[in-house]
CSV table of C-alpha atoms and ligand atoms in Angstrom, one decimal:
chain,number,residue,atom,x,y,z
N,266,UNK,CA,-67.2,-13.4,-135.8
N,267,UNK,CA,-70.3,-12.1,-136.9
N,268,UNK,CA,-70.9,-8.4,-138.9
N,269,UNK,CA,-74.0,-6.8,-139.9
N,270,UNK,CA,-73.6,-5.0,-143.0
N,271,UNK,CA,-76.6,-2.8,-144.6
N,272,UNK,CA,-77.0,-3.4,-148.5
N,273,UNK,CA,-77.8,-0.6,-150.8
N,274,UNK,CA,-77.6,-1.5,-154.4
N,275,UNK,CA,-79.5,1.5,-155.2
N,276,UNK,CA,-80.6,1.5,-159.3
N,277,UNK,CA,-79.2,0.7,-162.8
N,278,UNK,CA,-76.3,-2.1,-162.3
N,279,UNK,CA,-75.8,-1.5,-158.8
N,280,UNK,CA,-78.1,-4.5,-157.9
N,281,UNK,CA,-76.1,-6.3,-160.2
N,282,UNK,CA,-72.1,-5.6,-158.9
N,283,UNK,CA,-73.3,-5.2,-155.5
N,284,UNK,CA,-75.0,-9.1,-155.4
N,285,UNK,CA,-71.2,-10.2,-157.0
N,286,UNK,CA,-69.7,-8.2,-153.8
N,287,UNK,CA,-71.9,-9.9,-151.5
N,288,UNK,CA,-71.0,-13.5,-152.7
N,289,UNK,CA,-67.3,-12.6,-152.4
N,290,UNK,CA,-67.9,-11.5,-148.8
N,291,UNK,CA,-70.2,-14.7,-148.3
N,292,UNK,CA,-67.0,-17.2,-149.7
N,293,UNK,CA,-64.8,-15.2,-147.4
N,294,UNK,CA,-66.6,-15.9,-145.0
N,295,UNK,CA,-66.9,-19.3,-145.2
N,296,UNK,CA,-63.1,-19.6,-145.9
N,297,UNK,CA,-61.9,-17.7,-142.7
N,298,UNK,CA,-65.0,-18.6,-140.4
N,299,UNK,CA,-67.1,-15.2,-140.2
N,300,UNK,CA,-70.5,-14.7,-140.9
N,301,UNK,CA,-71.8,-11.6,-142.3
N,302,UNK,CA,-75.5,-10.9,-142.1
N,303,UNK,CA,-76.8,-8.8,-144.9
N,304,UNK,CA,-80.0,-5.8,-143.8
N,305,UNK,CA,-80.9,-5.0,-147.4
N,306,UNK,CA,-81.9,-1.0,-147.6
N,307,UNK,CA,-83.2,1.0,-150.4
N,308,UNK,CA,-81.9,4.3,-151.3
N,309,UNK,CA,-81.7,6.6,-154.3
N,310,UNK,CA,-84.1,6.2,-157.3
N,311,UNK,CA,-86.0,3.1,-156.4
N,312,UNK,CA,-86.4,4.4,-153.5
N,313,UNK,CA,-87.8,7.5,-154.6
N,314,UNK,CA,-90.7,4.9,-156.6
N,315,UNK,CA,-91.7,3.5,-153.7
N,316,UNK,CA,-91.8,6.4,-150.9
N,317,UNK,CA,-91.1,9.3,-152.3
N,318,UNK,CA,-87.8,10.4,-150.7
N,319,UNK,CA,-84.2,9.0,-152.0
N,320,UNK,CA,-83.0,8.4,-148.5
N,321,UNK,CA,-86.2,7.2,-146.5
N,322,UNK,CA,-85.6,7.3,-142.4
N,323,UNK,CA,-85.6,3.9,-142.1
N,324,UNK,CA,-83.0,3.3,-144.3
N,325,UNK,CA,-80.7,5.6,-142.5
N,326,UNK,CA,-82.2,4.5,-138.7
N,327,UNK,CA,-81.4,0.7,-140.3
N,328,UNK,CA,-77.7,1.6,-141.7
N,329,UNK,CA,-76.6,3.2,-138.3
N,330,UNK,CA,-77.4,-0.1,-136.8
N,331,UNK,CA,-75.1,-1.5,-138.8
N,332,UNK,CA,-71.7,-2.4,-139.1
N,333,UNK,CA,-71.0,-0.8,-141.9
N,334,UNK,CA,-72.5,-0.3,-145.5
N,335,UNK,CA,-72.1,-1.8,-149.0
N,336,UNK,CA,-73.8,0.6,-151.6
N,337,UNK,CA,-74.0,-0.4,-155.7
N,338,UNK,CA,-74.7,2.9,-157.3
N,339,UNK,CA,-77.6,5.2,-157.2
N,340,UNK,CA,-79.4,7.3,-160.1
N,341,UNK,CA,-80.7,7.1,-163.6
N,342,UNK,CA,-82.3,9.0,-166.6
N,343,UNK,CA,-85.8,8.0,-165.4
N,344,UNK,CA,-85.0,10.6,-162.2
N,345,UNK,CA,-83.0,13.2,-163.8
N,346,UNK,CA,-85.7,15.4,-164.3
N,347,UNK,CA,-86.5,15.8,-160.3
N,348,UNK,CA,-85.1,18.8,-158.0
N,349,UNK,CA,-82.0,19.1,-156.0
N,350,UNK,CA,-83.1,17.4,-152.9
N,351,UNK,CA,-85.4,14.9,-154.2
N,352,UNK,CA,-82.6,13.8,-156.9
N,353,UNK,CA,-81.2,9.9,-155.7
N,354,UNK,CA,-77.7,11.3,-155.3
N,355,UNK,CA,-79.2,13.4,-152.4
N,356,UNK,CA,-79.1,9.9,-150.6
N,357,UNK,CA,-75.1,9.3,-151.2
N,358,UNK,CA,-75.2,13.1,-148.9
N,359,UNK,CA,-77.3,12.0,-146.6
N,360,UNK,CA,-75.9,8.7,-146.3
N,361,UNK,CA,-72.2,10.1,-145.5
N,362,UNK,CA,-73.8,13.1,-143.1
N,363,UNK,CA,-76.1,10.4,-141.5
N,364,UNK,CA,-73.2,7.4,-141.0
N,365,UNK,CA,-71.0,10.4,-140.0
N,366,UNK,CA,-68.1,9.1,-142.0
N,367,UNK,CA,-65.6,12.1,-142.8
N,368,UNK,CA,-62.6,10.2,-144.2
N,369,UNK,CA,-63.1,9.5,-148.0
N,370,UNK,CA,-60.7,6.6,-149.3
N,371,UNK,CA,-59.5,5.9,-152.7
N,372,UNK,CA,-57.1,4.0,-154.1
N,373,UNK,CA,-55.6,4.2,-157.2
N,374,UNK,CA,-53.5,1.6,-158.8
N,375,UNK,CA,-52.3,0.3,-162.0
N,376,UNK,CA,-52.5,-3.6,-162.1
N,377,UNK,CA,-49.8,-4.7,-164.2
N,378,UNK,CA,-52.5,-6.7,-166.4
N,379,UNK,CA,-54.3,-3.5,-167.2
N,380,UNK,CA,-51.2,-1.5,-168.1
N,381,UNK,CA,-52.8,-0.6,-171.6
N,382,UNK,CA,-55.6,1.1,-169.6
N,383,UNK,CA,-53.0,3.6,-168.5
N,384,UNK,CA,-52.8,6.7,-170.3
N,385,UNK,CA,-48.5,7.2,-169.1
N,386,UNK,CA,-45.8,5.9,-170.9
N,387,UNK,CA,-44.3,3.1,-169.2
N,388,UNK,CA,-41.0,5.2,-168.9
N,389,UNK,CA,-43.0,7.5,-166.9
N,390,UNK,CA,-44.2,5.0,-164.4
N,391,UNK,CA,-41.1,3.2,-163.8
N,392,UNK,CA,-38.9,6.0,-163.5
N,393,UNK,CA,-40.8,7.2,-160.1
N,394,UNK,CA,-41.5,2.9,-159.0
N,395,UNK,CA,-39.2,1.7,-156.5
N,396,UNK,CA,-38.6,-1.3,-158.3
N,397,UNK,CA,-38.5,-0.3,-161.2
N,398,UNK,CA,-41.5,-1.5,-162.8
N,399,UNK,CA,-44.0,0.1,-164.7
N,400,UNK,CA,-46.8,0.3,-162.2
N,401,UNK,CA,-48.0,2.6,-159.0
N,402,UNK,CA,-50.4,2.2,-156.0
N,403,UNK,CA,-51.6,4.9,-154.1
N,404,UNK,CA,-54.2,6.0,-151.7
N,405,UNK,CA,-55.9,9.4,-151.4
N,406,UNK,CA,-57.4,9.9,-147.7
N,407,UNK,CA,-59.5,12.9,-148.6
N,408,UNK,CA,-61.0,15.4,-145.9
N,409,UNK,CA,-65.3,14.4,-146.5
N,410,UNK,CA,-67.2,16.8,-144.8
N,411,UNK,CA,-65.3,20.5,-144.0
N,412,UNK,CA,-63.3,22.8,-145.5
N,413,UNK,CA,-65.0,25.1,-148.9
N,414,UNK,CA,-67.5,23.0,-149.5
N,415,UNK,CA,-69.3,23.5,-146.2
N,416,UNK,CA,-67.7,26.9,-145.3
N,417,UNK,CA,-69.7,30.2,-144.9
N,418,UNK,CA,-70.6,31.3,-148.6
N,419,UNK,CA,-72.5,34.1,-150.1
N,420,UNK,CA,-72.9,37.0,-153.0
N,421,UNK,CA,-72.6,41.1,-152.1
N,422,UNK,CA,-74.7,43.1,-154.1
N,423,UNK,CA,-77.0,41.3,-156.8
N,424,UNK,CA,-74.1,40.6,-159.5
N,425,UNK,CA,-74.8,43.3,-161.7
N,426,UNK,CA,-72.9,46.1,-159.9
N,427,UNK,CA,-69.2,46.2,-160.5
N,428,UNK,CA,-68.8,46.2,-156.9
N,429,UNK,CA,-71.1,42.7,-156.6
N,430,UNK,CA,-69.1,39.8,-154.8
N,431,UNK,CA,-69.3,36.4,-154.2
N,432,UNK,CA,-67.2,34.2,-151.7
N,433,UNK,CA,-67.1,30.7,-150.2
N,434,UNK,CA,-64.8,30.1,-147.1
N,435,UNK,CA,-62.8,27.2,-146.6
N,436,UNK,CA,-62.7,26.8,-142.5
N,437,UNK,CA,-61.0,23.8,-140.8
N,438,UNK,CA,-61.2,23.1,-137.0
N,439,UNK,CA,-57.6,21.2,-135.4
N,440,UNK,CA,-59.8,18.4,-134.3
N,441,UNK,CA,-61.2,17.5,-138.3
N,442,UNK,CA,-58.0,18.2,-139.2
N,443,UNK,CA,-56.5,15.5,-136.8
N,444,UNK,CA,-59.2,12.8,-137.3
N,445,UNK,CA,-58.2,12.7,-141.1
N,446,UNK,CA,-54.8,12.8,-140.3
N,447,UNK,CA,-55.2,10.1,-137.9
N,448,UNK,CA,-57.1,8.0,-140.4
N,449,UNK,CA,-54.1,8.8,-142.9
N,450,UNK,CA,-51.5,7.8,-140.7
N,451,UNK,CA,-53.4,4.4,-139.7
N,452,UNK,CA,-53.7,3.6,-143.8
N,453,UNK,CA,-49.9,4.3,-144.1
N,454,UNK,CA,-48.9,1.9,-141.6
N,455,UNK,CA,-50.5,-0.8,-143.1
N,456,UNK,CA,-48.8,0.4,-146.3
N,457,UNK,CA,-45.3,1.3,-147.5
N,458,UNK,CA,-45.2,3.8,-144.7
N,459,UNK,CA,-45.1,6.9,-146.1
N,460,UNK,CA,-47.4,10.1,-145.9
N,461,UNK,CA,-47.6,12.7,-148.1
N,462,UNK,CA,-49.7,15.9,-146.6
N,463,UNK,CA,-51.0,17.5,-149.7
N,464,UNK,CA,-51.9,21.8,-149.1
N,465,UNK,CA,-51.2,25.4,-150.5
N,466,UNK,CA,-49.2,26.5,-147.7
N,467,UNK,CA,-47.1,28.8,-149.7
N,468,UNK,CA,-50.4,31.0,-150.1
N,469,UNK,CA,-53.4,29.7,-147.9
N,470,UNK,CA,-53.9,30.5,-143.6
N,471,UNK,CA,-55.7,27.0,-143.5
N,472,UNK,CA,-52.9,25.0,-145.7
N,473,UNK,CA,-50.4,26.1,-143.2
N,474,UNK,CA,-52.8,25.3,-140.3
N,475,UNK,CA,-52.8,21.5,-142.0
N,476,UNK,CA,-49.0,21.2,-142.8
N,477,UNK,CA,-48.8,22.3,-138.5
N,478,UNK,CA,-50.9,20.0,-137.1
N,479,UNK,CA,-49.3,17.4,-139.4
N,480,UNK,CA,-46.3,18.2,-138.2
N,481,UNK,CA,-47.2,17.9,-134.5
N,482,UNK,CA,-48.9,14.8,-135.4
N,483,UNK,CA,-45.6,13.1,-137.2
N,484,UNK,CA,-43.7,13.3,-134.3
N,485,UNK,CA,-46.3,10.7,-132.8
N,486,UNK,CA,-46.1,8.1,-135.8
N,487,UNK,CA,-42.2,8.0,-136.2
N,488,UNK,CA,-42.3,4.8,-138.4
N,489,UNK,CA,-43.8,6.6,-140.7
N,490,UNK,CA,-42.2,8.8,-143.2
N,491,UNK,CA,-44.4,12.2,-143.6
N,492,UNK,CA,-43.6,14.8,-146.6
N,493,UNK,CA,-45.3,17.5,-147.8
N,494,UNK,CA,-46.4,19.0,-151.2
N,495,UNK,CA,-48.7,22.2,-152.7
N,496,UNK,CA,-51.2,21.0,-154.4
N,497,UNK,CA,-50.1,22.3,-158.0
N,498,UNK,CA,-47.0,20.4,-157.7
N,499,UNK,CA,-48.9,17.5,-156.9
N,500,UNK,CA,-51.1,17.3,-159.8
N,501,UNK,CA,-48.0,17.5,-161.6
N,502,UNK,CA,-46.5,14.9,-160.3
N,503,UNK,CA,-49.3,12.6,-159.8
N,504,UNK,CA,-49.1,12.5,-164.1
N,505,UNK,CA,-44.9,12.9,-164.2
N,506,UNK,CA,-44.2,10.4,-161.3
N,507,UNK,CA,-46.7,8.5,-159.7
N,508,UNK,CA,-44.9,5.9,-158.2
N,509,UNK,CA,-43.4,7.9,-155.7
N,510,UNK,CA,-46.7,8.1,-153.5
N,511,UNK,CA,-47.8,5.8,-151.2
N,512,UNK,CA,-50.9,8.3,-148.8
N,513,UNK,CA,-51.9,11.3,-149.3
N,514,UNK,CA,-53.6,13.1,-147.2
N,515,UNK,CA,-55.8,16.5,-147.8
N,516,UNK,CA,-58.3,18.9,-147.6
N,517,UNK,CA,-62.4,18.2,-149.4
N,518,UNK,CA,-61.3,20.3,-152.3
N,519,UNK,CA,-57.6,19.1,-153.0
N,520,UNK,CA,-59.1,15.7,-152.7
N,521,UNK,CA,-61.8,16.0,-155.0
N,522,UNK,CA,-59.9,17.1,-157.9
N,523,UNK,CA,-56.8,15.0,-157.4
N,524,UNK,CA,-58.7,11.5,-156.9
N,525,UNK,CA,-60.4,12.2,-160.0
N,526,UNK,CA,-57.1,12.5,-161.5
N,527,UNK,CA,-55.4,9.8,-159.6
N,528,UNK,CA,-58.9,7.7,-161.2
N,529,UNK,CA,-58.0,8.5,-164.7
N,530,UNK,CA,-54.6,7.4,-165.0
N,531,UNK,CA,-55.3,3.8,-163.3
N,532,UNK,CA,-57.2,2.9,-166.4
N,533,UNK,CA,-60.7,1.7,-166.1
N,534,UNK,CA,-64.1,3.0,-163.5
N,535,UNK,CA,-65.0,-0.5,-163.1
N,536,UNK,CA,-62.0,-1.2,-161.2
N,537,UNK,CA,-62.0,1.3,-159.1
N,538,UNK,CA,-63.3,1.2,-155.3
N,539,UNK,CA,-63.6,3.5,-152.4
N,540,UNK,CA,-64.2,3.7,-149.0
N,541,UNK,CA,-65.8,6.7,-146.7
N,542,UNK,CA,-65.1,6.4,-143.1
N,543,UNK,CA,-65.8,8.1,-139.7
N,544,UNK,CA,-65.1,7.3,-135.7
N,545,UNK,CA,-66.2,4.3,-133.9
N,546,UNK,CA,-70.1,5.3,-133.0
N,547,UNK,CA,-71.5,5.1,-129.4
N,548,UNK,CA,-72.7,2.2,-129.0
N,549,UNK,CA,-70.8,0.3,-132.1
N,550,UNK,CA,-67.9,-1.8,-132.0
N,551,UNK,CA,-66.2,-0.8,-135.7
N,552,UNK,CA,-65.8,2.9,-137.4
N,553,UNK,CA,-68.6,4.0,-139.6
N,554,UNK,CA,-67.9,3.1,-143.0
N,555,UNK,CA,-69.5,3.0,-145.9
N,556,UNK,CA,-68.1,1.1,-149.0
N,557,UNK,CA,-68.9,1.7,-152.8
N,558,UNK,CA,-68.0,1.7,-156.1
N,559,UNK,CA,-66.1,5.1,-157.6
N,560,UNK,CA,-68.6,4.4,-161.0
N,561,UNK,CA,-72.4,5.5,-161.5
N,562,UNK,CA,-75.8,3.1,-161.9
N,563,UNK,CA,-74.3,3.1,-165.7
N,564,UNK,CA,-77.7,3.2,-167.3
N,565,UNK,CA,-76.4,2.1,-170.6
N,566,UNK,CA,-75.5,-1.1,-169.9
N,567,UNK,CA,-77.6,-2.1,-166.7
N,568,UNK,CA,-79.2,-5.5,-166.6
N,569,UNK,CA,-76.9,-6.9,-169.7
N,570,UNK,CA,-74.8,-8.7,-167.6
N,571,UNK,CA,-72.0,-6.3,-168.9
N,572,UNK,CA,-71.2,-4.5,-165.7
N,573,UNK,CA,-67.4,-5.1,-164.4
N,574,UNK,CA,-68.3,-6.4,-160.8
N,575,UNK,CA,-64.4,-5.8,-159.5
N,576,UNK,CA,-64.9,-2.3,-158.2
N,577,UNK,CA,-67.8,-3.3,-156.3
N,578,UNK,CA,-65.8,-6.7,-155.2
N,579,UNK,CA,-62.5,-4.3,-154.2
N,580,UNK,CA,-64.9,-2.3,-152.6
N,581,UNK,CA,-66.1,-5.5,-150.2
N,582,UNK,CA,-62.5,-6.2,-149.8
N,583,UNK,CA,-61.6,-2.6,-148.4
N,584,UNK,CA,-64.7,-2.8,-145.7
N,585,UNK,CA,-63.1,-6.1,-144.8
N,586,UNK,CA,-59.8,-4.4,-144.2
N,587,UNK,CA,-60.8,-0.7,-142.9
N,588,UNK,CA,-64.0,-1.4,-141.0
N,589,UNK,CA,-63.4,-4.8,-139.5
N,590,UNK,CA,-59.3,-5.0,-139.6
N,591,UNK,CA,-59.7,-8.3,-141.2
N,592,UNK,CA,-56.3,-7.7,-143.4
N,593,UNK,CA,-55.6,-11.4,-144.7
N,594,UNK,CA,-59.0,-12.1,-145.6
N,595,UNK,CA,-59.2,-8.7,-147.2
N,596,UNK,CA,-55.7,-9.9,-149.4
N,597,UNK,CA,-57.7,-13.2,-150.0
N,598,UNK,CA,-60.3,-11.1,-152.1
N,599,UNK,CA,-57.7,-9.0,-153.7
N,600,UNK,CA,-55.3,-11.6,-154.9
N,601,UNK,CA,-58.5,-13.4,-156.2
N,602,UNK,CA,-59.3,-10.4,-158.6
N,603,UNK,CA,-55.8,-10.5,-159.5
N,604,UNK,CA,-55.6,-13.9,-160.6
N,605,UNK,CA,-58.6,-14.5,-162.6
N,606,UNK,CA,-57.1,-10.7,-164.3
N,607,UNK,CA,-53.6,-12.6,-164.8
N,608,UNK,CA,-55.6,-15.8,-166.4
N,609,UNK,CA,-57.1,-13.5,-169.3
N,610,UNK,CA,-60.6,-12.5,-167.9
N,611,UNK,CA,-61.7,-9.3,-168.7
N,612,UNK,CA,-65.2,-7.6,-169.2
N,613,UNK,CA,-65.5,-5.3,-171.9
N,614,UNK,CA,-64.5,-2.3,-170.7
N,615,UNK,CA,-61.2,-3.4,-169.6
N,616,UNK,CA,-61.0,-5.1,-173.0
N,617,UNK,CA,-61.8,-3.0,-174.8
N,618,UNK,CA,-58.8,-0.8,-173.8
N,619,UNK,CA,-56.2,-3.0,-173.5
N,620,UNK,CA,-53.8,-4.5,-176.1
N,621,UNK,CA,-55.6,-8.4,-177.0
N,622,UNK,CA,-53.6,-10.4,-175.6
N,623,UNK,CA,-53.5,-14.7,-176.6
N,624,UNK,CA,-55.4,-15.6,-173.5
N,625,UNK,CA,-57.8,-12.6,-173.2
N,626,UNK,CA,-61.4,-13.7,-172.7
N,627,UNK,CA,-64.1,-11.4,-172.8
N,628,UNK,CA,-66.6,-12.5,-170.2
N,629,UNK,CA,-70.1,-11.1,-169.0
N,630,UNK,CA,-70.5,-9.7,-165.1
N,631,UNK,CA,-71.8,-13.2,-163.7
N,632,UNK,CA,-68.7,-15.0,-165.5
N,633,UNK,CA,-66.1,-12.6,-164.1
N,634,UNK,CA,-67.6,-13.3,-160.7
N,635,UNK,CA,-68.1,-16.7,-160.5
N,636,UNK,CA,-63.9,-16.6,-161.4
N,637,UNK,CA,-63.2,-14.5,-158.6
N,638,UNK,CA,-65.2,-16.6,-155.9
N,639,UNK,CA,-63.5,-19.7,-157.6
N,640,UNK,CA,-59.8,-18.5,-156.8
N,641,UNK,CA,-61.0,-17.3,-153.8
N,642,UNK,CA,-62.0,-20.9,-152.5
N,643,UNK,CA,-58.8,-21.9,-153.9
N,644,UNK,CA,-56.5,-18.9,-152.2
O,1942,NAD,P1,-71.3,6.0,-164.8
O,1942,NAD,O1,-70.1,5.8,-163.9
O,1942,NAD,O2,-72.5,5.4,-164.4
O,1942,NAD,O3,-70.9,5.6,-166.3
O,1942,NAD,C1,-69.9,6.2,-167.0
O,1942,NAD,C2,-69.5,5.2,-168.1
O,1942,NAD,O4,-68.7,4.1,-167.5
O,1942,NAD,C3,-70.6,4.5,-168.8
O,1942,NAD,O5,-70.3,4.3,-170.2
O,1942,NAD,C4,-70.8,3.2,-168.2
O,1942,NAD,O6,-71.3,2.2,-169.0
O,1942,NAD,C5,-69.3,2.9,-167.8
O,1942,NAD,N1,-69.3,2.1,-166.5
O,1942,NAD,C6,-69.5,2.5,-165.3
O,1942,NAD,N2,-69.4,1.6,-164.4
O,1942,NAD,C7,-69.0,0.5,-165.1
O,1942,NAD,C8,-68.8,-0.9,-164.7
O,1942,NAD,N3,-68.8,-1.3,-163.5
O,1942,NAD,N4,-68.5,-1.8,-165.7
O,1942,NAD,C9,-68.4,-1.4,-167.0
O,1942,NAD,N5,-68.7,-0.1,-167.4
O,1942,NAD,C10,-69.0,0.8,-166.5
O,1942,NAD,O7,-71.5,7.6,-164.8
O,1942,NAD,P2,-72.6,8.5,-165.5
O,1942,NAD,O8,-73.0,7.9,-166.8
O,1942,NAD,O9,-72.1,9.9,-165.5
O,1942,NAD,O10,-73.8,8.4,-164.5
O,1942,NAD,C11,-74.9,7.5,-164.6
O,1942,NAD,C12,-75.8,7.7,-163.4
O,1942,NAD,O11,-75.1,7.3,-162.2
O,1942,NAD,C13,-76.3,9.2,-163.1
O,1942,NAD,O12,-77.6,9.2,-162.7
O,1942,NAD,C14,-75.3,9.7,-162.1
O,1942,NAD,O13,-75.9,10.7,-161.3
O,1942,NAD,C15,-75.1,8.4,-161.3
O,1942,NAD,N6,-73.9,8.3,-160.5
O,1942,NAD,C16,-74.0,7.7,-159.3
O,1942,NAD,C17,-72.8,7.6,-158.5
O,1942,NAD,C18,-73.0,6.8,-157.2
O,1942,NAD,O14,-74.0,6.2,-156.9
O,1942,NAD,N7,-71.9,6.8,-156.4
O,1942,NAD,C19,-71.6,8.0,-159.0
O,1942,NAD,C20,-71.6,8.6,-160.2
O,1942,NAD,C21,-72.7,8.8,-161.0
């Protein structure tokens, strides 16, 4: 089969983990007989040098005609000085409003080679693990584009007067509601099965809105085990037993706040990948989806070849299996990463927090690639 997928590797060492994640797509490819065909696109700050807007038209007018979308990581010192809508990150906004995807998708998981990385005991993580072992993996299918974020919001008075008011409004509509959930329930399936619909029913109209329409919706995915948790408890348990989530599924807000948590205790940002994903557009074949990297254009150590390229890799792998349903080749690229992980690899800042092991390796960005398309051939 043949895909079209736009390229943005944006600034700092986006161009750099974003080439790694093209050459793992490329030996995929040639593995499993599929041909992707790459429309390189610039948004963000070098875009900004050589038009004058972070997201020029026809970068977007290009990445709708796409398949889907590979971005590196946009920004950097040298534009930090610019205004709100001329900043680079305006073009991650304007990518997700322009693809239309509304479904953000991270996964958090603690790879038994990186269990150093992970700020719990090991107690704590094999006491919620199935089987026993001191490890989780979980997915948070976060609400992108509604609730408080885009709600009505404004200030009464001018601040000064006791009686001066501010508000924001979260404000969910059944069918965003379901679209998530749908996307949720579609993850879960080709997971352990299990949903966990994360709210503040106990207080909030729209929470109990959700938890209803989730419960309407369960009845329609029977195979798959739906539960449901306020969103206090869950940051509590996302820290005191994380291995007892598989999906979780909530609102812009919840999701914001708990993926960043869910980030922090699976150990290092250059591991971590993410997809953002929307309905099939008229006129396309695959959802809208846009695939990235959960880390910055990491000024500090761009064009050092000390960039870890796996986030960007995982994130190829996740387009393979979210956009294109391509599951076994999307396993391929995973089991890749975690073989040349088990072998000793590791770029320094997985290194640098993990216990030394004998047959640790610190390697550069092109190394750690070139070990992950190697096992790949070999998968
Ligand atoms: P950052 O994620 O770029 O870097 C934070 C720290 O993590 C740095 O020490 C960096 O060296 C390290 N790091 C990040 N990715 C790494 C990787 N793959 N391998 C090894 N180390 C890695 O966050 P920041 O420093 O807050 O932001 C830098 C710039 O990136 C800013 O301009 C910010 O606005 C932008 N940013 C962009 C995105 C995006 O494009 N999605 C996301 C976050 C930040």
């Amino acid at each position: 089969m043949n895909y079209s997928i736009a390229l943005v590797p944006g600034d700092g060492i986006g161009p750099e983990v974003c080439s790694k994640a093209v050459e793992a797509l490329e030996t995929a490819g040639d593995k499993y007989g599929h041909i992707f065909n790459f429309v390189e696109l610039e948004a963000g700050g070098c875009a900004i040098d050589s038009t004058g807007e972070p997201l020029p038209a026809a970068t977007l007018d290009a990445a709708r005609q796409c398949d889907a979308l590979l971005l590196g990581a946009v920004g950097g010192p040298k534009w930090e000085t610019l205004h709100g809508d001329k900043r680079p990150e305006r073009a991650l906004l304007g990518l997700r409003a322009g693809l239309g995807v509304f479904a953000n998708l991270r996964p958090a998981s603690l790879l038994p080679q990186l269990k150093d990385a992970c700020p719990l005991k090991d107690e704590v993580l094999i006491a919620s693990n199935e089987q026993g072992k001191a490890t989780f993996d979980l997915l948070i299918v976060r609400e992108l584009t509604g609730g408080i974020y885009f709600g009505e919001r404004g200030r009464d008075g001018d601040g000064k007067a006791p009686d001066g008011s501010a508000y924001d409004t979260e404000r969910y509509n059944r069918a965003e509601i379901e679209r998530v959930l749908r996307v949720g329930y579609d993850a879960a399936r080709k997971r352990r099965k299990k949903l966990t619909l994360v709210d503040k029913a106990n207080v909030l109209e729209s929470s109990r809105f959700w938890r209803e329409i989730t419960q309407e919706m369960a009845v329609g995915y029977k195979d798959i085990e739906t539960n449901y948790l306020y969103v206090d408890n869950c940051a509590m348990q996302l820290v005191r037993a994380p291995g007892q989530f598989d999906v979780v599924v909530t609102s812009n807000l919840f999701g914001d706040i708990l993926s960043d948590e869910a980030s922090v205790i699976s150990g290092s940002i250059g591991m971590l990948a993410s997809a953002s994903i929307g309905e099939i557009p008229t006129g396309h074949k695959y959802p809208a989806g846009m695939y990235e990297p959960i880390h910055g254009s990491a000024p500090d150590i761009a064009g050092r070849d000390l960039a870890n390229p796996l986030a960007a890799i995982l994130s190829a792998a996740m387009m393979l299996r979210y956009s294109f349903g391509l599951l076994k080749e999307a396993a391929a690229i995973e089991a890749a990463v975690t073989k040349v992980l088990d072998s000793g690899l590791r770029t320094k800042d997985i290194a640098s927090r993990v216990k030394t092991g004998a047959n640790e390796k610190i390697v550069g960005t092109k190394e750690m690639a070139a070990a992950v398309i190697k096992a790949l051939e070999n998968e």
